[in-house]
Amino acid sequence: MPKLPLTGAGLGFRRELIPALQTQVPSPIQFFELAPENWARMGGASARILRSFTERHPFVCHGLSLSLGGPAPLDTELLGDIRRFMAQHGIQLYTEHLSWCGDAHPLHELLPLPCTEAAVRWTAARIRQTQDVLGCRIGIENASRYITPPCAEMDEADFIRAVVEEADCLLHLDVNNIYVNSQNFGFDPRAFLARLPLERCCYIHVAGHYQEADGFLIDTHGSPVIDPVWALLEDAYQHLRTRGLALPPTCLERDFNIPPLPELVAELQHITRRQQAAPALAEAL
């Protein structure tokens, strides 16, 4: 399949939304995102439905289970399936989390990596292996976390940059994850954002989260995006423009408590307005 242009604002491709999307895909939805683990080995009616969308709309693959920083060997069989799936559907971008999520068995949780030189080398080597199998550079996403692994030799922003540079991969920027971590661990989210390798940013996530009674934030993707996260997205766009860079496609994540499609489209329009309000490249330069 030919590769369709990937730009603007997009939405997660959720089964709950398919009936409404089959009636009409609203124009603010410029692309879709899916988890390849949920679709790459699917046949029958589900595969036909997906094909009817990928023939008309660009898609992004966002992985959930590769465990790039984990101790177990990479699942190269899954990666082979993903490569064929991306080719079949004309999908041009694959991203995964900078985390680990299993050893002998999946843990169904994205766990943080220790910010050490050894972890940089180990994770970067596995990213390079992933890129070799897929035949393309991938984006790695800064993840939310609820603990800080001990024995750090650098802070998280330096760790992300070191992995990206060592692996020669791309950055998948999640602004909600930055905000969640900043509130839970007490750092300035804007300063953290400015230190990331945004020159390699290929994709952006924005999402909502849940606040516990004690104020602790959980990255649920189950609520509307709040104003401080929208503001951080605006900061990201400003940083990209200041560096003379185009705005990457930006996806609204909503995995739980999924509202009717018109409510999600209204949130998508927040992304579009901020993209349109960002300085033009000539102005930024």
mmCIF file of C-alpha atoms in Angstrom:
data_model
loop_
_atom_site.group_PDB
_atom_site.id
_atom_site.type_symbol
_atom_site.label_atom_id
_atom_site.label_comp_id
_atom_site.label_asym_id
_atom_site.label_seq_id
_atom_site.Cartn_x
_atom_site.Cartn_y
_atom_site.Cartn_z
ATOM 1 C CA MET A 1 0.000 0.000 0.000
ATOM 2 C CA PRO A 2 1.188 3.557 -0.615
ATOM 3 C CA LYS A 3 2.148 5.543 2.465
ATOM 4 C CA LEU A 4 -0.331 8.305 3.235
ATOM 5 C CA PRO A 5 0.892 11.670 4.602
ATOM 6 C CA LEU A 6 1.157 11.634 8.402
ATOM 7 C CA THR A 7 0.472 15.042 9.895
ATOM 8 C CA GLY A 8 -1.820 17.065 12.131
ATOM 9 C CA ALA A 9 -3.961 15.625 14.938
ATOM 10 C CA GLY A 10 -4.901 11.972 15.378
ATOM 11 C CA LEU A 11 -6.823 9.579 17.588
ATOM 12 C CA GLY A 12 -6.387 6.081 18.962
ATOM 13 C CA PHE A 13 -8.226 3.478 16.859
ATOM 14 C CA ARG A 14 -10.516 1.913 19.481
ATOM 15 C CA ARG A 15 -13.013 -0.850 18.788
ATOM 16 C CA GLU A 16 -15.660 1.071 20.709
ATOM 17 C CA LEU A 17 -15.410 3.881 18.166
ATOM 18 C CA ILE A 18 -15.489 1.777 14.985
ATOM 19 C CA PRO A 19 -19.290 1.868 14.431
ATOM 20 C CA ALA A 20 -19.312 5.674 14.565
ATOM 21 C CA LEU A 21 -16.169 5.918 12.407
ATOM 22 C CA GLN A 22 -17.664 3.598 9.801
ATOM 23 C CA THR A 23 -20.494 6.076 9.410
ATOM 24 C CA GLN A 24 -18.102 9.001 9.016
ATOM 25 C CA VAL A 25 -14.561 9.916 10.004
ATOM 26 C CA PRO A 26 -14.756 13.550 11.180
ATOM 27 C CA SER A 27 -12.344 15.836 9.346
ATOM 28 C CA PRO A 28 -10.372 16.841 12.506
ATOM 29 C CA ILE A 29 -9.102 13.217 12.668
ATOM 30 C CA GLN A 30 -6.112 13.287 10.336
ATOM 31 C CA PHE A 31 -4.641 9.915 11.332
ATOM 32 C CA PHE A 32 -5.161 6.978 13.677
ATOM 33 C CA GLU A 33 -2.911 5.129 16.114
ATOM 34 C CA LEU A 34 -3.128 1.446 17.007
ATOM 35 C CA ALA A 35 -1.244 -1.108 19.078
ATOM 36 C CA PRO A 36 0.146 -3.658 16.593
ATOM 37 C CA GLU A 37 0.014 -6.424 19.216
ATOM 38 C CA ASN A 38 -3.779 -6.148 19.030
ATOM 39 C CA TRP A 39 -4.050 -6.220 15.231
ATOM 40 C CA ALA A 40 -0.997 -7.721 13.473
ATOM 41 C CA ARG A 41 -2.107 -11.334 13.914
ATOM 42 C CA MET A 42 -5.805 -10.648 13.422
ATOM 43 C CA GLY A 43 -7.769 -12.103 10.516
ATOM 44 C CA GLY A 44 -11.359 -12.350 9.399
ATOM 45 C CA ALA A 45 -13.841 -9.507 9.775
ATOM 46 C CA SER A 46 -11.558 -7.484 12.078
ATOM 47 C CA ALA A 47 -8.769 -7.508 9.499
ATOM 48 C CA ARG A 48 -11.165 -6.465 6.745
ATOM 49 C CA ILE A 49 -12.527 -3.601 8.842
ATOM 50 C CA LEU A 50 -9.027 -2.361 9.611
ATOM 51 C CA ARG A 51 -8.053 -2.579 5.942
ATOM 52 C CA SER A 52 -11.038 -0.421 5.002
ATOM 53 C CA PHE A 53 -9.595 2.309 7.236
ATOM 54 C CA THR A 54 -5.875 1.971 6.408
ATOM 55 C CA GLU A 55 -6.694 2.261 2.703
ATOM 56 C CA ARG A 56 -8.105 5.755 3.336
ATOM 57 C CA HIS A 57 -6.314 7.091 6.430
ATOM 58 C CA PRO A 58 -2.708 7.127 7.692
ATOM 59 C CA PHE A 59 -1.951 5.042 10.786
ATOM 60 C CA VAL A 60 0.824 4.889 13.400
ATOM 61 C CA CYS A 61 1.918 1.734 15.244
ATOM 62 C CA HIS A 62 2.485 2.314 18.959
ATOM 63 C CA GLY A 63 3.837 -0.767 20.706
ATOM 64 C CA LEU A 64 2.911 -1.884 24.212
ATOM 65 C CA SER A 65 4.919 -4.999 24.987
ATOM 66 C CA LEU A 66 8.351 -4.992 23.360
ATOM 67 C CA SER A 67 10.136 -4.278 26.658
ATOM 68 C CA LEU A 68 13.005 -2.374 25.068
ATOM 69 C CA GLY A 69 14.909 -2.113 28.356
ATOM 70 C CA GLY A 70 14.012 -5.538 29.712
ATOM 71 C CA PRO A 71 16.255 -8.528 30.459
ATOM 72 C CA ALA A 72 14.547 -11.113 28.216
ATOM 73 C CA PRO A 73 15.516 -11.457 24.538
ATOM 74 C CA LEU A 74 13.543 -9.260 22.174
ATOM 75 C CA ASP A 75 10.502 -10.909 20.621
ATOM 76 C CA THR A 76 11.837 -10.970 17.064
ATOM 77 C CA GLU A 77 8.907 -13.104 15.911
ATOM 78 C CA LEU A 78 6.539 -10.329 16.955
ATOM 79 C CA LEU A 79 8.785 -7.751 15.298
ATOM 80 C CA GLY A 80 8.681 -9.742 12.066
ATOM 81 C CA ASP A 81 4.889 -9.783 12.226
ATOM 82 C CA ILE A 82 4.871 -6.035 12.851
ATOM 83 C CA ARG A 83 7.153 -5.378 9.881
ATOM 84 C CA ARG A 84 4.838 -7.330 7.568
ATOM 85 C CA PHE A 85 1.785 -5.657 9.094
ATOM 86 C CA MET A 86 3.232 -2.181 8.547
ATOM 87 C CA ALA A 87 4.081 -3.009 4.932
ATOM 88 C CA GLN A 88 0.619 -4.451 4.273
ATOM 89 C CA HIS A 89 -1.092 -1.333 5.605
ATOM 90 C CA GLY A 90 1.344 1.357 4.458
ATOM 91 C CA ILE A 91 2.215 2.349 8.041
ATOM 92 C CA GLN A 92 5.364 4.442 8.190
ATOM 93 C CA LEU A 93 5.993 4.980 11.921
ATOM 94 C CA TYR A 94 6.481 2.627 14.876
ATOM 95 C CA THR A 95 7.061 3.851 18.424
ATOM 96 C CA GLU A 96 7.569 2.133 21.784
ATOM 97 C CA HIS A 97 8.085 3.056 25.432
ATOM 98 C CA LEU A 98 11.472 3.647 27.027
ATOM 99 C CA SER A 99 10.767 1.089 29.742
ATOM 100 C CA TRP A 100 10.609 -2.619 30.465
ATOM 101 C CA CYS A 101 7.508 -4.721 30.993
ATOM 102 C CA GLY A 102 8.481 -8.344 31.522
ATOM 103 C CA ASP A 103 11.072 -11.089 31.819
ATOM 104 C CA ALA A 104 10.033 -14.727 31.473
ATOM 105 C CA HIS A 105 6.416 -13.542 31.580
ATOM 106 C CA PRO A 106 4.730 -10.209 30.772
ATOM 107 C CA LEU A 107 4.073 -7.975 33.760
ATOM 108 C CA HIS A 108 1.436 -5.810 32.024
ATOM 109 C CA GLU A 109 3.060 -2.699 33.479
ATOM 110 C CA LEU A 110 5.551 -0.222 32.014
ATOM 111 C CA LEU A 111 8.398 -0.066 34.517
ATOM 112 C CA PRO A 112 11.140 2.593 34.639
ATOM 113 C CA LEU A 113 14.741 1.902 33.742
ATOM 114 C CA PRO A 114 17.713 2.756 35.971
ATOM 115 C CA CYS A 115 19.430 5.881 34.656
ATOM 116 C CA THR A 116 22.874 4.317 34.306
ATOM 117 C CA GLU A 117 25.469 4.039 31.551
ATOM 118 C CA ALA A 118 24.953 0.277 31.469
ATOM 119 C CA ALA A 119 21.219 0.745 30.930
ATOM 120 C CA VAL A 120 21.928 3.209 28.120
ATOM 121 C CA ARG A 121 24.151 0.699 26.310
ATOM 122 C CA TRP A 122 21.782 -2.248 26.900
ATOM 123 C CA THR A 123 18.631 -0.419 25.810
ATOM 124 C CA ALA A 124 20.254 1.306 22.834
ATOM 125 C CA ALA A 125 21.538 -2.023 21.530
ATOM 126 C CA ARG A 126 18.025 -3.470 21.711
ATOM 127 C CA ILE A 127 16.583 -0.427 19.941
ATOM 128 C CA ARG A 128 19.166 -0.849 17.171
ATOM 129 C CA GLN A 129 18.181 -4.509 16.894
ATOM 130 C CA THR A 130 14.520 -3.502 16.656
ATOM 131 C CA GLN A 131 15.325 -0.992 13.928
ATOM 132 C CA ASP A 132 17.276 -3.612 12.008
ATOM 133 C CA VAL A 133 14.342 -6.040 12.081
ATOM 134 C CA LEU A 134 11.732 -3.403 11.193
ATOM 135 C CA GLY A 135 13.930 -1.761 8.565
ATOM 136 C CA CYS A 136 13.261 1.758 9.878
ATOM 137 C CA ARG A 137 14.109 4.109 12.707
ATOM 138 C CA ILE A 138 11.660 4.005 15.589
ATOM 139 C CA GLY A 139 10.500 6.572 18.132
ATOM 140 C CA ILE A 140 10.962 5.891 21.838
ATOM 141 C CA GLU A 141 8.504 7.432 24.279
ATOM 142 C CA ASN A 142 9.392 9.057 27.595
ATOM 143 C CA ALA A 143 7.305 7.007 30.032
ATOM 144 C CA SER A 144 5.366 7.838 33.179
ATOM 145 C CA ARG A 145 6.717 6.261 36.375
ATOM 146 C CA TYR A 146 5.695 5.779 39.984
ATOM 147 C CA ILE A 147 9.047 4.806 41.484
ATOM 148 C CA THR A 148 12.625 5.943 40.913
ATOM 149 C CA PRO A 149 15.088 3.078 40.415
ATOM 150 C CA PRO A 150 18.161 3.390 42.654
ATOM 151 C CA CYS A 151 21.800 3.856 41.620
ATOM 152 C CA ALA A 152 21.169 6.610 39.079
ATOM 153 C CA GLU A 153 24.271 7.970 37.341
ATOM 154 C CA MET A 154 22.362 10.699 35.467
ATOM 155 C CA ASP A 155 18.925 12.262 35.586
ATOM 156 C CA GLU A 156 16.020 11.152 33.408
ATOM 157 C CA ALA A 157 16.353 13.847 30.733
ATOM 158 C CA ASP A 158 20.049 13.048 30.240
ATOM 159 C CA PHE A 159 19.213 9.333 30.170
ATOM 160 C CA ILE A 160 16.629 9.812 27.413
ATOM 161 C CA ARG A 161 19.049 11.881 25.349
ATOM 162 C CA ALA A 162 21.858 9.350 25.837
ATOM 163 C CA VAL A 163 19.677 6.440 24.711
ATOM 164 C CA VAL A 164 18.361 8.308 21.674
ATOM 165 C CA GLU A 165 21.863 9.315 20.576
ATOM 166 C CA GLU A 166 23.451 5.908 21.263
ATOM 167 C CA ALA A 167 20.658 4.081 19.393
ATOM 168 C CA ASP A 168 20.395 6.698 16.622
ATOM 169 C CA CYS A 169 16.621 6.524 16.951
ATOM 170 C CA LEU A 170 13.824 9.087 17.173
ATOM 171 C CA LEU A 171 11.971 10.606 20.119
ATOM 172 C CA HIS A 172 8.281 10.055 20.785
ATOM 173 C CA LEU A 173 7.384 12.907 23.123
ATOM 174 C CA ASP A 174 4.565 12.396 25.642
ATOM 175 C CA VAL A 175 3.757 15.722 27.317
ATOM 176 C CA ASN A 176 1.276 14.205 29.782
ATOM 177 C CA ASN A 177 3.930 11.778 31.026
ATOM 178 C CA ILE A 178 6.263 14.707 31.681
ATOM 179 C CA TYR A 179 3.543 16.503 33.621
ATOM 180 C CA VAL A 180 2.564 13.428 35.666
ATOM 181 C CA ASN A 181 6.182 12.713 36.612
ATOM 182 C CA SER A 182 6.873 16.364 37.419
ATOM 183 C CA GLN A 183 3.989 16.536 39.868
ATOM 184 C CA ASN A 184 4.751 13.193 41.500
ATOM 185 C CA PHE A 185 8.495 13.767 41.823
ATOM 186 C CA GLY A 186 8.723 17.539 42.156
ATOM 187 C CA PHE A 187 10.521 18.946 39.134
ATOM 188 C CA ASP A 188 9.838 21.705 36.596
ATOM 189 C CA PRO A 189 8.130 20.138 33.555
ATOM 190 C CA ARG A 190 9.025 23.026 31.253
ATOM 191 C CA ALA A 191 12.717 22.817 32.117
ATOM 192 C CA PHE A 192 12.639 19.026 31.641
ATOM 193 C CA LEU A 193 10.990 19.423 28.226
ATOM 194 C CA ALA A 194 13.610 21.931 27.092
ATOM 195 C CA ARG A 195 16.421 19.451 27.837
ATOM 196 C CA LEU A 196 15.036 16.633 25.695
ATOM 197 C CA PRO A 197 16.437 15.924 22.198
ATOM 198 C CA LEU A 198 13.502 17.598 20.484
ATOM 199 C CA GLU A 199 15.453 17.795 17.238
ATOM 200 C CA ARG A 200 14.697 14.053 16.952
ATOM 201 C CA CYS A 201 11.005 14.329 17.851
ATOM 202 C CA CYS A 202 8.857 12.399 15.360
ATOM 203 C CA TYR A 203 5.549 12.082 17.242
ATOM 204 C CA ILE A 204 3.688 13.520 20.238
ATOM 205 C CA HIS A 205 1.135 12.149 22.703
ATOM 206 C CA VAL A 206 -1.254 14.189 24.808
ATOM 207 C CA ALA A 207 -3.630 12.607 27.314
ATOM 208 C CA GLY A 208 -5.539 12.896 30.550
ATOM 209 C CA HIS A 209 -4.729 11.347 33.918
ATOM 210 C CA TYR A 210 -6.280 10.568 37.311
ATOM 211 C CA GLN A 211 -5.510 12.313 40.597
ATOM 212 C CA GLU A 212 -5.583 10.266 43.799
ATOM 213 C CA ALA A 213 -6.980 11.749 47.018
ATOM 214 C CA ASP A 214 -3.424 12.496 48.228
ATOM 215 C CA GLY A 215 -2.604 14.335 44.992
ATOM 216 C CA PHE A 216 -0.574 11.537 43.364
ATOM 217 C CA LEU A 217 -1.176 11.364 39.604
ATOM 218 C CA ILE A 218 -1.810 8.174 37.625
ATOM 219 C CA ASP A 219 -1.371 8.132 33.843
ATOM 220 C CA THR A 220 -4.688 6.484 32.941
ATOM 221 C CA HIS A 221 -5.594 8.013 29.560
ATOM 222 C CA GLY A 222 -9.110 7.936 30.952
ATOM 223 C CA SER A 223 -9.967 11.627 31.381
ATOM 224 C CA PRO A 224 -9.963 14.848 29.358
ATOM 225 C CA VAL A 225 -6.646 16.667 28.991
ATOM 226 C CA ILE A 226 -6.186 19.386 31.640
ATOM 227 C CA ASP A 227 -4.994 22.950 31.060
ATOM 228 C CA PRO A 228 -1.403 22.533 32.364
ATOM 229 C CA VAL A 229 -0.864 19.660 29.914
ATOM 230 C CA TRP A 230 -2.259 21.722 27.047
ATOM 231 C CA ALA A 231 0.146 24.486 28.078
ATOM 232 C CA LEU A 232 3.047 22.035 28.021
ATOM 233 C CA LEU A 233 2.028 20.951 24.517
ATOM 234 C CA GLU A 234 2.153 24.600 23.461
ATOM 235 C CA ASP A 235 5.646 24.843 24.969
ATOM 236 C CA ALA A 236 6.708 21.786 22.969
ATOM 237 C CA TYR A 237 5.452 23.336 19.740
ATOM 238 C CA GLN A 238 7.266 26.585 20.584
ATOM 239 C CA HIS A 239 10.546 24.742 21.241
ATOM 240 C CA LEU A 240 10.239 22.840 17.968
ATOM 241 C CA ARG A 241 9.563 25.987 15.974
ATOM 242 C CA THR A 242 12.414 27.845 17.696
ATOM 243 C CA ARG A 243 14.744 25.074 16.527
ATOM 244 C CA GLY A 244 13.450 25.408 12.968
ATOM 245 C CA LEU A 245 11.533 22.128 13.054
ATOM 246 C CA ALA A 246 8.172 21.094 11.642
ATOM 247 C CA LEU A 247 5.462 20.094 14.114
ATOM 248 C CA PRO A 248 5.197 16.311 14.436
ATOM 249 C CA PRO A 249 1.820 14.570 14.260
ATOM 250 C CA THR A 250 0.109 14.696 17.663
ATOM 251 C CA CYS A 251 -2.189 11.949 18.960
ATOM 252 C CA LEU A 252 -4.888 12.235 21.613
ATOM 253 C CA GLU A 253 -4.755 9.127 23.815
ATOM 254 C CA ARG A 254 -8.000 7.895 25.327
ATOM 255 C CA ASP A 255 -7.936 4.250 26.434
ATOM 256 C CA PHE A 256 -10.565 4.120 29.200
ATOM 257 C CA ASN A 257 -13.892 5.822 29.923
ATOM 258 C CA ILE A 258 -14.125 6.431 26.200
ATOM 259 C CA PRO A 259 -16.771 9.111 25.521
ATOM 260 C CA PRO A 260 -18.847 9.499 22.359
ATOM 261 C CA LEU A 261 -16.836 10.403 19.289
ATOM 262 C CA PRO A 262 -17.965 14.070 19.167
ATOM 263 C CA GLU A 263 -16.390 14.678 22.603
ATOM 264 C CA LEU A 264 -13.069 13.277 21.411
ATOM 265 C CA VAL A 265 -13.260 15.348 18.241
ATOM 266 C CA ALA A 266 -13.723 18.467 20.374
ATOM 267 C CA GLU A 267 -10.485 17.621 22.208
ATOM 268 C CA LEU A 268 -8.738 16.971 18.911
ATOM 269 C CA GLN A 269 -9.665 20.459 17.834
ATOM 270 C CA HIS A 270 -7.693 21.767 20.833
ATOM 271 C CA ILE A 271 -4.618 20.153 19.234
ATOM 272 C CA THR A 272 -5.394 21.595 15.817
ATOM 273 C CA ARG A 273 -5.854 25.110 17.194
ATOM 274 C CA ARG A 274 -2.517 24.938 18.986
ATOM 275 C CA GLN A 275 -0.784 23.639 15.880
ATOM 276 C CA GLN A 276 -2.256 26.478 13.852
ATOM 277 C CA ALA A 277 -1.281 29.033 16.514
ATOM 278 C CA ALA A 278 2.344 27.868 16.636
ATOM 279 C CA PRO A 279 4.757 30.250 14.919
ATOM 280 C CA ALA A 280 5.420 29.514 11.270
ATOM 281 C CA LEU A 281 8.911 28.234 10.518
ATOM 282 C CA ALA A 282 9.988 31.509 8.934
ATOM 283 C CA GLU A 283 8.791 33.457 11.972
ATOM 284 C CA ALA A 284 10.486 31.067 14.379
ATOM 285 C CA LEU A 285 13.780 31.383 12.552
#
